[in-house]
Amino acid sequence: MLQNFSQASSLKKGLRPPKTNIIPPKTIPNVRRYDTITELFPNKTAVPQMRLSFPESADPVGHVCFNWYSDVCTFFVAVPFSCGQEFSSDVSKNGTFTSPNYPEPYPADVYCVYSFMGRGKERVQIQFTDFDLHLPHEPPRDCDSVDAVMVFITINGQKERVDNFCGNKLPAQLMSNGPSMSVEFRSYHSSPEVKGFRAIYKFVTDFGIYAARQDSQSVCGFNFNSEDRKNGTFTSPNFPGYYPRNTECHYFFKGKPKERVHITFNKFDVDGIPPCTTDTASDYVEFSNFRTVDRGYPRHCGVKKPKYIESQGEFFRVTFKSNDKFDGTGFEALYHFKPYIDQSSVQRISSTSTNSTSSDVRVSTYTFILVPVVVMLMINV
C-alpha cells in the first residue's frame, strides 16, 4: 500500500504540497530514480512493490528522502515481477495457461515460468489460441531483446531451447520430446494495446496422430489395416505443428492377400539435406517392404515431396525419425489399399486380344475376296 501522507501524524501546516524525492542506492538492481509516487506506478499497472523506511535525513545505505509530513520516510520501488505455475499430469491431463492479467495488459518487467511434468510415454502438447505481445516501432530481427515467450525441452539432461516467439503472430503447435517441457514469458515493456497470450496444454500418448490404432510393441507405432479402412490420411507427430525432436515413429500398413498399399504425399517439410544421412544431421522419412531396412528405397528429407509409392506386397512400413537439432512441420500423406494387378498377365491378355482381332480382320478380308470369284464362276457356267 502507498503511504497516506494526508493522515501523517506530524503534518505541518503552511508547508508546500507533499513531494518525495528519492535517490535509490546503486546497490539495488532494476531501480531508477522516482521523483514522485505517481511515477512509480504509471497507468496504475499492478507492479510488484518493495517498501523501504528510514529516518528522514539519510539511511545507512545512502538514500536521501525529504518528507514534509513525517520524520520517517517511506517509499516504494518497483521490483521485477515473477510468477510461475506447475502443471502435472497426475492432477489434470489438459487445461489452459495465460500471461499475467490476461486478457488485460500484462505488466512490465515480468518473468514467468510454466512447468509441465508428465509420466512415462506422455508428451506435452501446447497450442496457442491467442498471442499479442508488445513490439517496438522498429521490428526486431529476432525475439531476444523484446517481450517474448521461450519454449524449452530437455535433451540428454540439458535444457535446450526450441524457439522464441514474439509479436502477434500465433506460434505453431508444439510438442515435447519427452514427458516434460517448460515455457518462459519475459516482458520488458507494457502497453494498453496488448493483452498477452492464452494457450491450451495436453498430456498425450498418441503423439497427436488420431487416424490409426497404436501399436502396443512400439513407443510411437501405428497400425493401418485394410480390414478396418481402405483409405485415409496419416501424418507426422503433432502435425501441422512442429514435430518433436528425438522422436522415431513407425506406420505399419497391412493389406489383404493380393492387395498393395499406394501412398501419395500432400505436404512435406522434414528438416535435412539429401541424401539425409547421419553426417548431415538430417531428419528423414524412409520406406520398407519389410520390418527392417529396405535398401531399395532412398531416404527423404527437405521440402521436396516423395513420388507416388506402391508397395511390393500386402505389408509396408513408413518410418519418421527426427534428431535433436532442428524442427519442421513434417508431412501429411494419403494411403489406399488396392487389389494387385499382375502387369505381365495384363500384357498377355492384351496380346491375345490383339492377335484375335487381327485374325478376324484377315478372315473377313478373305471372305470379301472370295465372294466375287464365286459369282464370276457362276456367270461363266
mmCIF file of N, CA and C in Angstrom, residues 245-371:
data_model
loop_
_atom_site.group_PDB
_atom_site.id
_atom_site.type_symbol
_atom_site.label_atom_id
_atom_site.label_comp_id
_atom_site.label_asym_id
_atom_site.label_seq_id
_atom_site.Cartn_x
_atom_site.Cartn_y
_atom_site.Cartn_z
ATOM 1 N N ARG A 245 11.379 -33.283 -31.273
ATOM 2 C CA ARG A 245 12.754 -33.722 -31.514
ATOM 3 C C ARG A 245 12.997 -35.103 -30.889
ATOM 4 N N ASN A 246 14.072 -35.736 -31.362
ATOM 5 C CA ASN A 246 14.472 -37.050 -30.830
ATOM 6 C C ASN A 246 13.311 -38.038 -30.801
ATOM 7 N N THR A 247 12.613 -38.138 -31.908
ATOM 8 C CA THR A 247 11.418 -38.991 -31.962
ATOM 9 C C THR A 247 11.484 -39.902 -33.184
ATOM 10 N N GLU A 248 11.099 -41.154 -32.999
ATOM 11 C CA GLU A 248 11.036 -42.119 -34.095
ATOM 12 C C GLU A 248 9.661 -42.776 -34.087
ATOM 13 N N CYS A 249 8.960 -42.674 -35.210
ATOM 14 C CA CYS A 249 7.613 -43.235 -35.331
ATOM 15 C C CYS A 249 7.545 -44.179 -36.531
ATOM 16 N N HIS A 250 6.766 -45.253 -36.383
ATOM 17 C CA HIS A 250 6.589 -46.240 -37.451
ATOM 18 C C HIS A 250 5.103 -46.358 -37.800
ATOM 19 N N TYR A 251 4.843 -46.439 -39.092
ATOM 20 C CA TYR A 251 3.479 -46.593 -39.600
ATOM 21 C C TYR A 251 3.427 -47.922 -40.354
ATOM 22 N N PHE A 252 2.637 -48.872 -39.840
ATOM 23 C CA PHE A 252 2.562 -50.216 -40.417
ATOM 24 C C PHE A 252 1.261 -50.365 -41.205
ATOM 25 N N PHE A 253 1.396 -50.703 -42.489
ATOM 26 C CA PHE A 253 0.233 -50.894 -43.360
ATOM 27 C C PHE A 253 0.091 -52.382 -43.670
ATOM 28 N N LYS A 254 -1.092 -52.933 -43.404
ATOM 29 C CA LYS A 254 -1.328 -54.369 -43.578
ATOM 30 C C LYS A 254 -2.571 -54.577 -44.436
ATOM 31 N N GLY A 255 -2.328 -55.008 -45.675
ATOM 32 C CA GLY A 255 -3.430 -55.261 -46.595
ATOM 33 C C GLY A 255 -3.841 -56.718 -46.605
ATOM 34 N N LYS A 256 -4.899 -57.016 -47.318
ATOM 35 C CA LYS A 256 -5.336 -58.401 -47.504
ATOM 36 C C LYS A 256 -4.438 -59.066 -48.549
ATOM 37 N N PRO A 257 -4.483 -60.402 -48.660
ATOM 38 C CA PRO A 257 -3.697 -61.074 -49.703
ATOM 39 C C PRO A 257 -3.999 -60.497 -51.084
ATOM 40 N N LYS A 258 -2.962 -60.291 -51.861
ATOM 41 C CA LYS A 258 -3.046 -59.737 -53.210
ATOM 42 C C LYS A 258 -3.482 -58.269 -53.221
ATOM 43 N N GLU A 259 -3.326 -57.575 -52.083
ATOM 44 C CA GLU A 259 -3.542 -56.127 -52.047
ATOM 45 C C GLU A 259 -2.194 -55.418 -51.968
ATOM 46 N N ARG A 260 -2.174 -54.177 -52.455
ATOM 47 C CA ARG A 260 -0.983 -53.347 -52.381
ATOM 48 C C ARG A 260 -1.354 -52.008 -51.736
ATOM 49 N N VAL A 261 -0.352 -51.363 -51.119
ATOM 50 C CA VAL A 261 -0.552 -50.060 -50.487
ATOM 51 C C VAL A 261 -0.035 -48.977 -51.424
ATOM 52 N N HIS A 262 -0.860 -47.995 -51.701
ATOM 53 C CA HIS A 262 -0.483 -46.865 -52.555
ATOM 54 C C HIS A 262 -0.437 -45.609 -51.680
ATOM 55 N N ILE A 263 0.670 -44.849 -51.746
ATOM 56 C CA ILE A 263 0.872 -43.684 -50.877
ATOM 57 C C ILE A 263 1.217 -42.457 -51.709
ATOM 58 N N THR A 264 0.540 -41.347 -51.397
ATOM 59 C CA THR A 264 0.791 -40.061 -52.055
ATOM 60 C C THR A 264 0.964 -38.989 -50.984
ATOM 61 N N PHE A 265 2.028 -38.190 -51.073
ATOM 62 C CA PHE A 265 2.283 -37.133 -50.091
ATOM 63 C C PHE A 265 1.672 -35.811 -50.557
ATOM 64 N N ASN A 266 0.891 -35.195 -49.669
ATOM 65 C CA ASN A 266 0.316 -33.877 -49.950
ATOM 66 C C ASN A 266 1.233 -32.750 -49.483
ATOM 67 N N LYS A 267 1.833 -32.918 -48.294
ATOM 68 C CA LYS A 267 2.715 -31.899 -47.725
ATOM 69 C C LYS A 267 3.966 -32.581 -47.180
ATOM 70 N N PHE A 268 5.091 -31.861 -47.295
ATOM 71 C CA PHE A 268 6.351 -32.467 -46.847
ATOM 72 C C PHE A 268 7.323 -31.371 -46.427
ATOM 73 N N ASP A 269 7.705 -31.361 -45.147
ATOM 74 C CA ASP A 269 8.669 -30.401 -44.608
ATOM 75 C C ASP A 269 9.445 -31.083 -43.481
ATOM 76 N N VAL A 270 10.465 -31.820 -43.865
ATOM 77 C CA VAL A 270 11.279 -32.587 -42.917
ATOM 78 C C VAL A 270 12.702 -32.041 -42.984
ATOM 79 N N ASP A 271 13.173 -31.460 -41.894
ATOM 80 C CA ASP A 271 14.461 -30.779 -41.899
ATOM 81 C C ASP A 271 15.596 -31.730 -42.276
ATOM 82 N N GLY A 272 16.404 -31.326 -43.251
ATOM 83 C CA GLY A 272 17.527 -32.159 -43.642
ATOM 84 C C GLY A 272 18.050 -31.831 -45.020
ATOM 85 N N ILE A 273 19.166 -32.463 -45.362
ATOM 86 C CA ILE A 273 19.823 -32.276 -46.654
ATOM 87 C C ILE A 273 19.981 -33.642 -47.308
ATOM 88 N N PRO A 274 19.391 -33.864 -48.493
ATOM 89 C CA PRO A 274 19.550 -35.154 -49.179
ATOM 90 C C PRO A 274 21.033 -35.461 -49.393
ATOM 91 N N PRO A 275 21.455 -36.694 -49.231
ATOM 92 C CA PRO A 275 20.660 -37.925 -49.076
ATOM 93 C C PRO A 275 20.226 -38.246 -47.650
ATOM 94 N N CYS A 276 20.165 -37.245 -46.781
ATOM 95 C CA CYS A 276 19.553 -37.392 -45.453
ATOM 96 C C CYS A 276 20.307 -38.369 -44.558
ATOM 97 N N THR A 277 21.618 -38.331 -44.605
ATOM 98 C CA THR A 277 22.429 -39.242 -43.802
ATOM 99 C C THR A 277 22.688 -38.655 -42.415
ATOM 100 N N THR A 278 23.258 -39.477 -41.556
ATOM 101 C CA THR A 278 23.600 -39.037 -40.203
ATOM 102 C C THR A 278 24.647 -37.934 -40.237
ATOM 103 N N ASP A 279 25.527 -37.959 -41.229
ATOM 104 C CA ASP A 279 26.589 -36.953 -41.339
ATOM 105 C C ASP A 279 26.025 -35.549 -41.521
ATOM 106 N N THR A 280 24.860 -35.442 -42.145
ATOM 107 C CA THR A 280 24.255 -34.130 -42.382
ATOM 108 C C THR A 280 23.273 -33.746 -41.285
ATOM 109 N N ALA A 281 23.192 -34.547 -40.212
ATOM 110 C CA ALA A 281 22.282 -34.282 -39.085
ATOM 111 C C ALA A 281 20.866 -34.041 -39.582
ATOM 112 N N SER A 282 20.408 -34.914 -40.464
ATOM 113 C CA SER A 282 19.100 -34.744 -41.095
ATOM 114 C C SER A 282 18.024 -35.590 -40.422
ATOM 115 N N ASP A 283 16.851 -35.008 -40.279
ATOM 116 C CA ASP A 283 15.660 -35.804 -40.003
ATOM 117 C C ASP A 283 15.268 -36.465 -41.322
ATOM 118 N N TYR A 284 14.477 -37.537 -41.279
ATOM 119 C CA TYR A 284 14.153 -38.200 -42.544
ATOM 120 C C TYR A 284 12.905 -39.061 -42.440
ATOM 121 N N VAL A 285 12.398 -39.427 -43.635
ATOM 122 C CA VAL A 285 11.323 -40.408 -43.802
ATOM 123 C C VAL A 285 11.860 -41.499 -44.711
ATOM 124 N N GLU A 286 11.648 -42.761 -44.345
ATOM 125 C CA GLU A 286 12.087 -43.862 -45.200
ATOM 126 C C GLU A 286 10.993 -44.917 -45.317
ATOM 127 N N PHE A 287 11.106 -45.748 -46.361
ATOM 128 C CA PHE A 287 10.079 -46.744 -46.673
ATOM 129 C C PHE A 287 10.695 -48.137 -46.705
ATOM 130 N N SER A 288 9.854 -49.138 -46.435
ATOM 131 C CA SER A 288 10.343 -50.511 -46.460
ATOM 132 C C SER A 288 9.189 -51.474 -46.700
ATOM 133 N N ASN A 289 9.475 -52.529 -47.472
ATOM 134 C CA ASN A 289 8.517 -53.618 -47.657
ATOM 135 C C ASN A 289 8.650 -54.671 -46.554
ATOM 136 N N PHE A 290 9.552 -54.388 -45.601
ATOM 137 C CA PHE A 290 9.803 -55.323 -44.506
ATOM 138 C C PHE A 290 9.769 -54.563 -43.185
ATOM 139 N N ARG A 291 9.920 -55.290 -42.091
ATOM 140 C CA ARG A 291 10.010 -54.642 -40.788
ATOM 141 C C ARG A 291 11.423 -54.142 -40.519
ATOM 142 N N THR A 292 12.345 -54.473 -41.384
ATOM 143 C CA THR A 292 13.718 -53.990 -41.292
ATOM 144 C C THR A 292 13.972 -52.998 -42.428
ATOM 145 N N VAL A 293 15.207 -52.511 -42.524
ATOM 146 C CA VAL A 293 15.559 -51.533 -43.555
ATOM 147 C C VAL A 293 15.466 -52.166 -44.931
ATOM 148 N N ASP A 294 14.916 -51.416 -45.872
ATOM 149 C CA ASP A 294 14.798 -51.858 -47.261
ATOM 150 C C ASP A 294 15.700 -50.964 -48.107
ATOM 151 N N ARG A 295 16.792 -51.524 -48.610
ATOM 152 C CA ARG A 295 17.754 -50.725 -49.372
ATOM 153 C C ARG A 295 17.229 -50.329 -50.749
ATOM 154 N N GLY A 296 16.076 -50.817 -51.098
ATOM 155 C CA GLY A 296 15.508 -50.454 -52.389
ATOM 156 C C GLY A 296 14.904 -49.063 -52.414
ATOM 157 N N TYR A 297 14.770 -48.433 -51.248
ATOM 158 C CA TYR A 297 14.183 -47.097 -51.175
ATOM 159 C C TYR A 297 15.177 -46.117 -50.557
ATOM 160 N N PRO A 298 15.336 -44.923 -51.130
ATOM 161 C CA PRO A 298 16.201 -43.908 -50.519
ATOM 162 C C PRO A 298 15.459 -43.191 -49.392
ATOM 163 N N ARG A 299 16.206 -42.527 -48.530
ATOM 164 C CA ARG A 299 15.598 -41.673 -47.507
ATOM 165 C C ARG A 299 15.124 -40.372 -48.138
ATOM 166 N N HIS A 300 14.168 -39.743 -47.462
ATOM 167 C CA HIS A 300 13.632 -38.476 -47.971
ATOM 168 C C HIS A 300 13.664 -37.424 -46.865
ATOM 169 N N CYS A 301 14.121 -36.213 -47.218
ATOM 170 C CA CYS A 301 14.108 -35.076 -46.296
ATOM 171 C C CYS A 301 14.052 -33.796 -47.120
ATOM 172 N N GLY A 302 13.997 -32.652 -46.449
ATOM 173 C CA GLY A 302 13.844 -31.387 -47.158
ATOM 174 C C GLY A 302 12.385 -31.059 -47.378
ATOM 175 N N VAL A 303 12.097 -30.340 -48.460
ATOM 176 C CA VAL A 303 10.721 -29.935 -48.748
ATOM 177 C C VAL A 303 10.189 -30.547 -50.046
ATOM 178 N N LYS A 304 11.013 -31.327 -50.740
ATOM 179 C CA LYS A 304 10.557 -31.977 -51.968
ATOM 180 C C LYS A 304 9.773 -33.238 -51.622
ATOM 181 N N LYS A 305 8.545 -33.315 -52.088
ATOM 182 C CA LYS A 305 7.680 -34.444 -51.759
ATOM 183 C C LYS A 305 8.145 -35.719 -52.461
ATOM 184 N N PRO A 306 8.116 -36.856 -51.752
ATOM 185 C CA PRO A 306 8.431 -38.130 -52.414
ATOM 186 C C PRO A 306 7.429 -38.419 -53.528
ATOM 187 N N LYS A 307 7.876 -39.172 -54.529
ATOM 188 C CA LYS A 307 6.985 -39.537 -55.625
ATOM 189 C C LYS A 307 5.972 -40.586 -55.172
ATOM 190 N N TYR A 308 5.003 -40.822 -56.024
ATOM 191 C CA TYR A 308 3.965 -41.826 -55.766
ATOM 192 C C TYR A 308 4.604 -43.179 -55.453
ATOM 193 N N ILE A 309 4.131 -43.819 -54.395
ATOM 194 C CA ILE A 309 4.752 -45.060 -53.923
ATOM 195 C C ILE A 309 3.733 -46.188 -53.918
ATOM 196 N N GLU A 310 4.167 -47.380 -54.385
ATOM 197 C CA GLU A 310 3.344 -48.587 -54.329
ATOM 198 C C GLU A 310 4.163 -49.701 -53.690
ATOM 199 N N SER A 311 3.590 -50.376 -52.712
ATOM 200 C CA SER A 311 4.299 -51.460 -52.037
ATOM 201 C C SER A 311 4.455 -52.661 -52.961
ATOM 202 N N GLN A 312 5.390 -53.544 -52.631
ATOM 203 C CA GLN A 312 5.599 -54.762 -53.412
ATOM 204 C C GLN A 312 4.775 -55.934 -52.890
ATOM 205 N N GLY A 313 4.203 -55.778 -51.721
ATOM 206 C CA GLY A 313 3.379 -56.830 -51.132
ATOM 207 C C GLY A 313 2.270 -56.224 -50.307
ATOM 208 N N GLU A 314 1.595 -57.066 -49.526
ATOM 209 C CA GLU A 314 0.481 -56.559 -48.726
ATOM 210 C C GLU A 314 0.941 -55.839 -47.459
ATOM 211 N N PHE A 315 2.258 -55.911 -47.135
ATOM 212 C CA PHE A 315 2.799 -55.206 -45.965
ATOM 213 C C PHE A 315 3.706 -54.071 -46.423
ATOM 214 N N PHE A 316 3.632 -52.937 -45.686
ATOM 215 C CA PHE A 316 4.505 -51.807 -45.994
ATOM 216 C C PHE A 316 4.729 -51.010 -44.711
ATOM 217 N N ARG A 317 5.928 -50.441 -44.594
ATOM 218 C CA ARG A 317 6.275 -49.663 -43.397
ATOM 219 C C ARG A 317 6.843 -48.305 -43.791
ATOM 220 N N VAL A 318 6.363 -47.257 -43.116
ATOM 221 C CA VAL A 318 6.906 -45.905 -43.263
ATOM 222 C C VAL A 318 7.504 -45.508 -41.913
ATOM 223 N N THR A 319 8.720 -44.986 -41.926
ATOM 224 C CA THR A 319 9.398 -44.575 -40.691
ATOM 225 C C THR A 319 9.731 -43.090 -40.744
ATOM 226 N N PHE A 320 9.419 -42.388 -39.658
ATOM 227 C CA PHE A 320 9.799 -40.983 -39.500
ATOM 228 C C PHE A 320 10.768 -40.884 -38.325
ATOM 229 N N LYS A 321 11.890 -40.184 -38.543
ATOM 230 C CA LYS A 321 12.875 -40.046 -37.459
ATOM 231 C C LYS A 321 13.408 -38.621 -37.413
ATOM 232 N N SER A 322 13.362 -38.021 -36.219
ATOM 233 C CA SER A 322 13.915 -36.678 -36.015
ATOM 234 C C SER A 322 15.074 -36.750 -35.031
ATOM 235 N N ASN A 323 16.030 -35.827 -35.169
ATOM 236 C CA ASN A 323 17.150 -35.771 -34.231
ATOM 237 C C ASN A 323 16.926 -34.645 -33.223
ATOM 238 N N ASP A 324 17.985 -34.216 -32.550
ATOM 239 C CA ASP A 324 17.833 -33.203 -31.504
ATOM 240 C C ASP A 324 18.261 -31.812 -31.962
ATOM 241 N N LYS A 325 18.304 -31.580 -33.280
ATOM 242 C CA LYS A 325 18.860 -30.325 -33.787
ATOM 243 C C LYS A 325 17.802 -29.280 -34.129
ATOM 244 N N PHE A 326 16.978 -29.590 -35.139
ATOM 245 C CA PHE A 326 16.050 -28.593 -35.652
ATOM 246 C C PHE A 326 14.649 -29.183 -35.774
ATOM 247 N N ASP A 327 13.729 -28.361 -36.282
ATOM 248 C CA ASP A 327 12.334 -28.781 -36.367
ATOM 249 C C ASP A 327 11.764 -28.481 -37.749
ATOM 250 N N GLY A 328 10.658 -29.123 -38.055
ATOM 251 C CA GLY A 328 9.885 -28.848 -39.258
ATOM 252 C C GLY A 328 8.431 -29.151 -38.958
ATOM 253 N N THR A 329 7.573 -28.907 -39.929
ATOM 254 C CA THR A 329 6.152 -29.212 -39.726
ATOM 255 C C THR A 329 5.803 -30.628 -40.147
ATOM 256 N N GLY A 330 6.772 -31.353 -40.743
ATOM 257 C CA GLY A 330 6.546 -32.764 -41.033
ATOM 258 C C GLY A 330 5.814 -33.022 -42.331
ATOM 259 N N PHE A 331 4.905 -34.005 -42.311
ATOM 260 C CA PHE A 331 4.251 -34.417 -43.553
ATOM 261 C C PHE A 331 2.798 -34.807 -43.322
ATOM 262 N N GLU A 332 2.073 -34.805 -44.429
ATOM 263 C CA GLU A 332 0.714 -35.346 -44.484
ATOM 264 C C GLU A 332 0.621 -36.179 -45.756
ATOM 265 N N ALA A 333 0.111 -37.404 -45.656
ATOM 266 C CA ALA A 333 0.066 -38.305 -46.809
ATOM 267 C C ALA A 333 -1.255 -39.062 -46.857
ATOM 268 N N LEU A 334 -1.609 -39.506 -48.069
ATOM 269 C CA LEU A 334 -2.796 -40.327 -48.293
ATOM 270 C C LEU A 334 -2.367 -41.767 -48.534
ATOM 271 N N TYR A 335 -3.132 -42.724 -48.018
ATOM 272 C CA TYR A 335 -2.867 -44.134 -48.305
ATOM 273 C C TYR A 335 -4.128 -44.779 -48.866
ATOM 274 N N HIS A 336 -3.941 -45.823 -49.679
ATOM 275 C CA HIS A 336 -5.069 -46.507 -50.310
ATOM 276 C C HIS A 336 -4.685 -47.968 -50.538
ATOM 277 N N PHE A 337 -5.469 -48.887 -49.995
ATOM 278 C CA PHE A 337 -5.273 -50.319 -50.268
ATOM 279 C C PHE A 337 -6.030 -50.669 -51.552
ATOM 280 N N LYS A 338 -5.314 -51.235 -52.531
ATOM 281 C CA LYS A 338 -5.934 -51.585 -53.809
ATOM 282 C C LYS A 338 -5.579 -53.021 -54.188
ATOM 283 N N PRO A 339 -6.470 -53.714 -54.917
ATOM 284 C CA PRO A 339 -6.159 -55.081 -55.391
ATOM 285 C C PRO A 339 -4.947 -55.047 -56.309
ATOM 286 N N TYR A 340 -4.121 -56.063 -56.174
ATOM 287 C CA TYR A 340 -2.922 -56.139 -57.006
ATOM 288 C C TYR A 340 -3.276 -56.656 -58.392
ATOM 289 N N ILE A 341 -2.788 -55.974 -59.411
ATOM 290 C CA ILE A 341 -2.998 -56.385 -60.799
ATOM 291 C C ILE A 341 -1.650 -56.767 -61.393
ATOM 292 N N ASP A 342 -1.514 -58.037 -61.775
ATOM 293 C CA ASP A 342 -0.267 -58.536 -62.359
ATOM 294 C C ASP A 342 -0.106 -57.953 -63.761
ATOM 295 N N GLN A 343 0.872 -57.099 -63.937
ATOM 296 C CA GLN A 343 1.064 -56.432 -65.218
ATOM 297 C C GLN A 343 1.425 -57.409 -66.330
ATOM 298 N N SER A 344 2.158 -58.484 -65.992
ATOM 299 C CA SER A 344 2.503 -59.466 -67.026
ATOM 300 C C SER A 344 1.253 -60.163 -67.529
ATOM 301 N N SER A 345 0.296 -60.435 -66.638
ATOM 302 C CA SER A 345 -0.972 -61.039 -67.059
ATOM 303 C C SER A 345 -1.750 -60.086 -67.940
ATOM 304 N N VAL A 346 -1.709 -58.794 -67.563
ATOM 305 C CA VAL A 346 -2.405 -57.793 -68.376
ATOM 306 C C VAL A 346 -1.820 -57.760 -69.775
ATOM 307 N N GLN A 347 -0.478 -57.853 -69.877
ATOM 308 C CA GLN A 347 0.172 -57.819 -71.188
ATOM 309 C C GLN A 347 -0.184 -59.050 -72.019
ATOM 310 N N ARG A 348 -0.237 -60.238 -71.355
ATOM 311 C CA ARG A 348 -0.587 -61.460 -72.078
ATOM 312 C C ARG A 348 -2.018 -61.392 -72.590
ATOM 313 N N ILE A 349 -2.925 -60.913 -71.747
ATOM 314 C CA ILE A 349 -4.331 -60.782 -72.159
ATOM 315 C C ILE A 349 -4.455 -59.795 -73.300
ATOM 316 N N SER A 350 -3.722 -58.694 -73.207
ATOM 317 C CA SER A 350 -3.766 -57.673 -74.249
ATOM 318 C C SER A 350 -3.224 -58.227 -75.556
ATOM 319 N N SER A 351 -2.130 -59.002 -75.459
ATOM 320 C CA SER A 351 -1.526 -59.585 -76.658
ATOM 321 C C SER A 351 -2.468 -60.583 -77.314
ATOM 322 N N THR A 352 -3.111 -61.430 -76.500
ATOM 323 C CA THR A 352 -4.064 -62.411 -77.026
ATOM 324 C C THR A 352 -5.232 -61.726 -77.695
ATOM 325 N N SER A 353 -5.715 -60.671 -77.086
ATOM 326 C CA SER A 353 -6.846 -59.923 -77.645
ATOM 327 C C SER A 353 -6.474 -59.301 -78.972
ATOM 328 N N THR A 354 -5.244 -58.780 -79.058
ATOM 329 C CA THR A 354 -4.784 -58.147 -80.299
ATOM 330 C C THR A 354 -4.666 -59.175 -81.417
ATOM 331 N N ASN A 355 -4.122 -60.373 -81.096
ATOM 332 C CA ASN A 355 -3.974 -61.425 -82.100
ATOM 333 C C ASN A 355 -5.326 -61.897 -82.614
ATOM 334 N N SER A 356 -6.300 -62.033 -81.714
ATOM 335 C CA SER A 356 -7.642 -62.470 -82.112
ATOM 336 C C SER A 356 -8.274 -61.464 -83.046
ATOM 337 N N THR A 357 -8.110 -60.214 -82.761
ATOM 338 C CA THR A 357 -8.685 -59.158 -83.600
ATOM 339 C C THR A 357 -8.066 -59.182 -84.986
ATOM 340 N N SER A 358 -6.756 -59.411 -85.059
ATOM 341 C CA SER A 358 -6.071 -59.453 -86.355
ATOM 342 C C SER A 358 -6.566 -60.625 -87.187
ATOM 343 N N SER A 359 -6.781 -61.797 -86.561
ATOM 344 C CA SER A 359 -7.276 -62.977 -87.285
ATOM 345 C C SER A 359 -8.653 -62.718 -87.851
ATOM 346 N N ASP A 360 -9.505 -62.067 -87.059
ATOM 347 C CA ASP A 360 -10.857 -61.755 -87.531
ATOM 348 C C ASP A 360 -10.810 -60.850 -88.738
ATOM 349 N N VAL A 361 -9.887 -59.896 -88.701
ATOM 350 C CA VAL A 361 -9.777 -58.972 -89.830
ATOM 351 C C VAL A 361 -9.341 -59.712 -91.076
ATOM 352 N N ARG A 362 -8.370 -60.651 -90.901
ATOM 353 C CA ARG A 362 -7.887 -61.396 -92.058
ATOM 354 C C ARG A 362 -8.982 -62.289 -92.633
ATOM 355 N N VAL A 363 -9.744 -62.956 -91.784
ATOM 356 C CA VAL A 363 -10.827 -63.827 -92.259
ATOM 357 C C VAL A 363 -11.854 -63.030 -93.026
ATOM 358 N N SER A 364 -12.209 -61.879 -92.528
ATOM 359 C CA SER A 364 -13.204 -61.041 -93.204
ATOM 360 C C SER A 364 -12.693 -60.605 -94.557
ATOM 361 N N THR A 365 -11.417 -60.317 -94.640
ATOM 362 C CA THR A 365 -10.836 -59.877 -95.908
ATOM 363 C C THR A 365 -10.887 -60.995 -96.934
ATOM 364 N N TYR A 366 -10.512 -62.204 -96.492
ATOM 365 C CA TYR A 366 -10.522 -63.332 -97.415
ATOM 366 C C TYR A 366 -11.934 -63.619 -97.889
ATOM 367 N N THR A 367 -12.891 -63.526 -97.016
ATOM 368 C CA THR A 367 -14.287 -63.779 -97.400
ATOM 369 C C THR A 367 -14.735 -62.784 -98.442
ATOM 370 N N PHE A 368 -14.346 -61.533 -98.255
ATOM 371 C CA PHE A 368 -14.723 -60.491 -99.191
ATOM 372 C C PHE A 368 -14.105 -60.742 -100.562
ATOM 373 N N ILE A 369 -12.893 -61.270 -100.571
ATOM 374 C CA ILE A 369 -12.197 -61.524 -101.843
ATOM 375 C C ILE A 369 -12.793 -62.723 -102.561
ATOM 376 N N LEU A 370 -13.158 -63.759 -101.845
ATOM 377 C CA LEU A 370 -13.653 -64.991 -102.450
ATOM 378 C C LEU A 370 -15.047 -64.843 -103.031
ATOM 379 N N VAL A 371 -15.839 -63.991 -102.459
ATOM 380 C CA VAL A 371 -17.238 -63.866 -102.928
ATOM 381 C C VAL A 371 -17.305 -63.454 -104.392
#
